[in-house]
PDB file of C-alpha atoms in Angstrom:
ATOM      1  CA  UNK A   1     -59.563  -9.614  42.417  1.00 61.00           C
ATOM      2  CA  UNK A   2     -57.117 -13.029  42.869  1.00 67.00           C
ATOM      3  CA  UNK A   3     -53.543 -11.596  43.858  1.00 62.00           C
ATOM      4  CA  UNK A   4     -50.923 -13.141  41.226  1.00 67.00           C
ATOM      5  CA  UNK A   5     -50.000 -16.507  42.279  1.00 78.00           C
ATOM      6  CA  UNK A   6     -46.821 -17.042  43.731  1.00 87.00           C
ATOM      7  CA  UNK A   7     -46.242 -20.949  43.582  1.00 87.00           C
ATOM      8  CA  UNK A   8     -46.221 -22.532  39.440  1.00 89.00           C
ATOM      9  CA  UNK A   9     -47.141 -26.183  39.579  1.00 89.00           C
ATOM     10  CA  UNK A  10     -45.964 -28.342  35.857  1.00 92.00           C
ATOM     11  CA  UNK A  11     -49.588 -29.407  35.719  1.00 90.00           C
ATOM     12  CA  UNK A  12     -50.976 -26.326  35.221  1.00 89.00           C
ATOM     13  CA  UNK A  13     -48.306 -25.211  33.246  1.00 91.00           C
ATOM     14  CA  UNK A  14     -48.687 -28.480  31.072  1.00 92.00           C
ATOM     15  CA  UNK A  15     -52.350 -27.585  30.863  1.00 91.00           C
ATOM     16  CA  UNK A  16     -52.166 -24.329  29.398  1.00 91.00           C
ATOM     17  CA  UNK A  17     -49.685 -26.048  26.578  1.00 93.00           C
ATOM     18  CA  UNK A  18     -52.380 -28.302  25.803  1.00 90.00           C
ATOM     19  CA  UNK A  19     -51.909 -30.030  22.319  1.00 90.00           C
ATOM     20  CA  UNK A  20     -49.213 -27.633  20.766  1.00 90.00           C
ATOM     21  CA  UNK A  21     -46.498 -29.235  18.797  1.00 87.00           C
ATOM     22  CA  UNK A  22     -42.598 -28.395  18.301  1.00 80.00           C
ATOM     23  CA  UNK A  23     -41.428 -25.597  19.898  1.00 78.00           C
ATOM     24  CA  UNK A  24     -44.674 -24.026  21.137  1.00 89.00           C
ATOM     25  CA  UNK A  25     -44.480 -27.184  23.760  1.00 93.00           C
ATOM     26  CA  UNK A  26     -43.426 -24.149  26.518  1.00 94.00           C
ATOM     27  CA  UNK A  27     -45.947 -21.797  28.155  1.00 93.00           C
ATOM     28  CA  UNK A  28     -44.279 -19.174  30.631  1.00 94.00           C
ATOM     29  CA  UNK A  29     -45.474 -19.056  34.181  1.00 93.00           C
ATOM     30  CA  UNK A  30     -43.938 -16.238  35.219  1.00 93.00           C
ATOM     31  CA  UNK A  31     -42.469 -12.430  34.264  1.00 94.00           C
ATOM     32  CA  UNK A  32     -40.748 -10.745  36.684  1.00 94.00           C
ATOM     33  CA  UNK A  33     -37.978  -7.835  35.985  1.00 95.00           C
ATOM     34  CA  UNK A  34     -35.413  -9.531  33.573  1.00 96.00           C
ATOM     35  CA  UNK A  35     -36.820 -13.152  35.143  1.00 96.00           C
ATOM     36  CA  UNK A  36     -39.060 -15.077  32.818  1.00 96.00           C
ATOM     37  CA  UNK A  37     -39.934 -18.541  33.416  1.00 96.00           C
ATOM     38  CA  UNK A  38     -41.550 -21.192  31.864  1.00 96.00           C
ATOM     39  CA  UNK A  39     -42.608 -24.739  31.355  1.00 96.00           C
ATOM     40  CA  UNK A  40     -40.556 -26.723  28.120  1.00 96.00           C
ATOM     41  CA  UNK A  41     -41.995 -29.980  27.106  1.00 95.00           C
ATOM     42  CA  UNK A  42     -40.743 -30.678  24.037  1.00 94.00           C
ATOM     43  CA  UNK A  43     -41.711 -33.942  21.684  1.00 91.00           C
ATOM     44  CA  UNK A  44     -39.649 -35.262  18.879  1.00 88.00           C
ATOM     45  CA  UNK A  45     -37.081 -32.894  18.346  1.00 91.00           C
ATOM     46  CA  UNK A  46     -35.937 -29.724  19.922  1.00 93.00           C
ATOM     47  CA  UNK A  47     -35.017 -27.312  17.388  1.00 89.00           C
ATOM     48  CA  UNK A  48     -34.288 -24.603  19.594  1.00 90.00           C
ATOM     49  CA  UNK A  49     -31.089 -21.621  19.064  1.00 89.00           C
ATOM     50  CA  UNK A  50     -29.166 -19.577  21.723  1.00 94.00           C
ATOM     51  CA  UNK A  51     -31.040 -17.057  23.572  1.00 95.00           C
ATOM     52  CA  UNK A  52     -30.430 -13.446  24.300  1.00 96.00           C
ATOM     53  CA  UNK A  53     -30.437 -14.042  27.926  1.00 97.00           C
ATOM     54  CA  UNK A  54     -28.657 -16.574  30.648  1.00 97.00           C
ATOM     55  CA  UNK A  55     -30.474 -19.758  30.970  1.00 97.00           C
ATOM     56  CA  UNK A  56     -30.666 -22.672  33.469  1.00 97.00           C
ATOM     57  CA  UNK A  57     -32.873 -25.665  33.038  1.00 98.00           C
ATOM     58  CA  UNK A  58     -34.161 -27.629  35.652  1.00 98.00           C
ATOM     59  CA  UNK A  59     -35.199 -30.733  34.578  1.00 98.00           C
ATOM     60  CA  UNK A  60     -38.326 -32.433  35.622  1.00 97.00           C
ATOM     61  CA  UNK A  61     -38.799 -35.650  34.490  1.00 97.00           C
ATOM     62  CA  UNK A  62     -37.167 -37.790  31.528  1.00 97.00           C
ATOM     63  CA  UNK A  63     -34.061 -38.329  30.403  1.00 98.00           C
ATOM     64  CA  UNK A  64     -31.613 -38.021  27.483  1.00 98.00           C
ATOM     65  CA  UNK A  65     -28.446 -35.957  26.488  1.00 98.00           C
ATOM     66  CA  UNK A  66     -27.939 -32.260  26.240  1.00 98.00           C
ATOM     67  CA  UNK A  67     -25.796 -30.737  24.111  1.00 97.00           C
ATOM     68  CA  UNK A  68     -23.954 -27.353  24.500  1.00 96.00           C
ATOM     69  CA  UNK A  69     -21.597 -25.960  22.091  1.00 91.00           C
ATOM     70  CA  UNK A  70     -20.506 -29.367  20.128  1.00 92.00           C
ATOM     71  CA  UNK A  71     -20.341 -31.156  23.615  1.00 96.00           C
ATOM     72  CA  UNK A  72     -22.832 -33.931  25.010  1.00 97.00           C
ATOM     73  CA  UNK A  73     -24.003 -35.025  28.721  1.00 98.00           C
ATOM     74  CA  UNK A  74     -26.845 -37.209  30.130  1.00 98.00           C
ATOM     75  CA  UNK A  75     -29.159 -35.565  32.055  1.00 98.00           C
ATOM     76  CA  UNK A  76     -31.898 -36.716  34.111  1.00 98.00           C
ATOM     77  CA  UNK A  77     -34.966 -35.883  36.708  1.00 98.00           C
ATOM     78  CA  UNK A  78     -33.328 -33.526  39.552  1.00 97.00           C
ATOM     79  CA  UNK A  79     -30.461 -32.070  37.019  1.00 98.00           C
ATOM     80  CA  UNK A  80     -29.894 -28.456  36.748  1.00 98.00           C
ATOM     81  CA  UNK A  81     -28.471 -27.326  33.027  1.00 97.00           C
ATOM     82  CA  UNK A  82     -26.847 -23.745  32.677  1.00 97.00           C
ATOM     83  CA  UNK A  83     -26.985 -22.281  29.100  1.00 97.00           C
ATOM     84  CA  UNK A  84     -25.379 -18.965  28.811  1.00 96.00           C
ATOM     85  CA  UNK A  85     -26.560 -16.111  26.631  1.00 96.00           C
ATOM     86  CA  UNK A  86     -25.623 -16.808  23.064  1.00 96.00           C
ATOM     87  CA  UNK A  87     -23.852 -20.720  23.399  1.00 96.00           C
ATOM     88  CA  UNK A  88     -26.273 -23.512  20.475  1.00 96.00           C
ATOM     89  CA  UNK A  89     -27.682 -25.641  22.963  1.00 97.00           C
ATOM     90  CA  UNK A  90     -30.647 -28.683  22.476  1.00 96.00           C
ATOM     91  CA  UNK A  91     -31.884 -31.144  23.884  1.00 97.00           C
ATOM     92  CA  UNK A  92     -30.992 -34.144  22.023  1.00 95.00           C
ATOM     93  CA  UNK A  93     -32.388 -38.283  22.251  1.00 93.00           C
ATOM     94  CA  UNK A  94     -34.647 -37.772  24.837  1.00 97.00           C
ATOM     95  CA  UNK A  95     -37.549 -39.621  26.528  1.00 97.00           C
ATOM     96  CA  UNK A  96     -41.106 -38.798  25.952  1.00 94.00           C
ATOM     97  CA  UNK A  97     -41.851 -37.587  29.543  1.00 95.00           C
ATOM     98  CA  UNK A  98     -39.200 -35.187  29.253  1.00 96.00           C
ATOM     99  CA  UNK A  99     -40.328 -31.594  30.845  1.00 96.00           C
ATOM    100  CA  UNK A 100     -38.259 -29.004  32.466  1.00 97.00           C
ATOM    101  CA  UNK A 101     -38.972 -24.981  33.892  1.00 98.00           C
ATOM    102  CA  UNK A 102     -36.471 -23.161  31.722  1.00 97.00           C
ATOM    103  CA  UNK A 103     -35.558 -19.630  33.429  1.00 98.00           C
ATOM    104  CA  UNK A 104     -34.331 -16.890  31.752  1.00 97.00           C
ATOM    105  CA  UNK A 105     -32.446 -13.692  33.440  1.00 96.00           C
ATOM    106  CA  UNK A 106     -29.961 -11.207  32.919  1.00 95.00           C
ATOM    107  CA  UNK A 107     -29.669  -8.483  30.104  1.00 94.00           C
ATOM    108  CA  UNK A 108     -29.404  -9.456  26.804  1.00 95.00           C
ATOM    109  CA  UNK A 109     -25.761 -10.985  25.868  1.00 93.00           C
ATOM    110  CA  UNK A 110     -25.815 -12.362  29.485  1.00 93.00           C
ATOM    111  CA  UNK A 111     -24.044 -11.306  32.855  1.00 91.00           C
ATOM    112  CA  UNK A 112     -20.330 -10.944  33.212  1.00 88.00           C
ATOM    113  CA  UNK A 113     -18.863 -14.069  34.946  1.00 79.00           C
ATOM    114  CA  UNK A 114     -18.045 -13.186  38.129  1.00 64.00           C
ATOM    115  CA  UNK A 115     -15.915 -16.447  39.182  1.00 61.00           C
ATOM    116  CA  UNK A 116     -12.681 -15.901  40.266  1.00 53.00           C
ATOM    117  CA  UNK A 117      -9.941 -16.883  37.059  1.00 55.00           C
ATOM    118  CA  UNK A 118      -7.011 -18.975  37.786  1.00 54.00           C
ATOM    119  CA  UNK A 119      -9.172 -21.279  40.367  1.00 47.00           C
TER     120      UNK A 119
END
């Protein structure tokens, strides 16, 4: 028996997505603990709501704006997006090769913020 991989590539990720449509453009890679991970391609439209856990994107390729709780930013290839538990959050007006891994963690309503207030 293969031991579980340990490196996730987009391709094969991309692969296993295949022809889906909407949403179902994301196939996760990897469950580990609280820790999933996964491959989000989406095409069109991204009609997605919060999530129960902490979130960070790491976008891939393409470009666009993301929006977070009434506010918009551009992102782009190389940008890293946190989301956390609970906030409306999309992807909105964005290229055609857009991809991302989007990794979840944390218990459900997300982690405390542990930054120091008043900074």
């Amino acid at each position: 028996m293969n031991p579980p991989p340990f490196i996730f590539t987009p391709g094969t990720a991309l692969a296993a997505i295949g022809d889906r449509t909407g949403l179902d453009r994301f196939e996760y890679v990897i469950r580990h603990g609280s820790m999933k991970a996964g491959l989000y391609a989406p095409q069109d439209r991204d009609m997605q709501g919060p999530h129960r856990q902490d979130e960070l994107y790491a976008v891939l390729s393409g470009t666009g704006l993301f929006e977070k709780a009434g506010r918009r930013a551009p992102f782009g290839p190389g940008d890293l997006i946190f989301v956390e538990a609970g906030a409306e959050h999309r992807f909105v007006e964005f290229s055609t090769d857009f991809t991302c891994w989007a990794l979840f963690w944390g218990p459900a309503g997300g982690e405390p913020d542990h930054q120091p207030t008043g900074s």
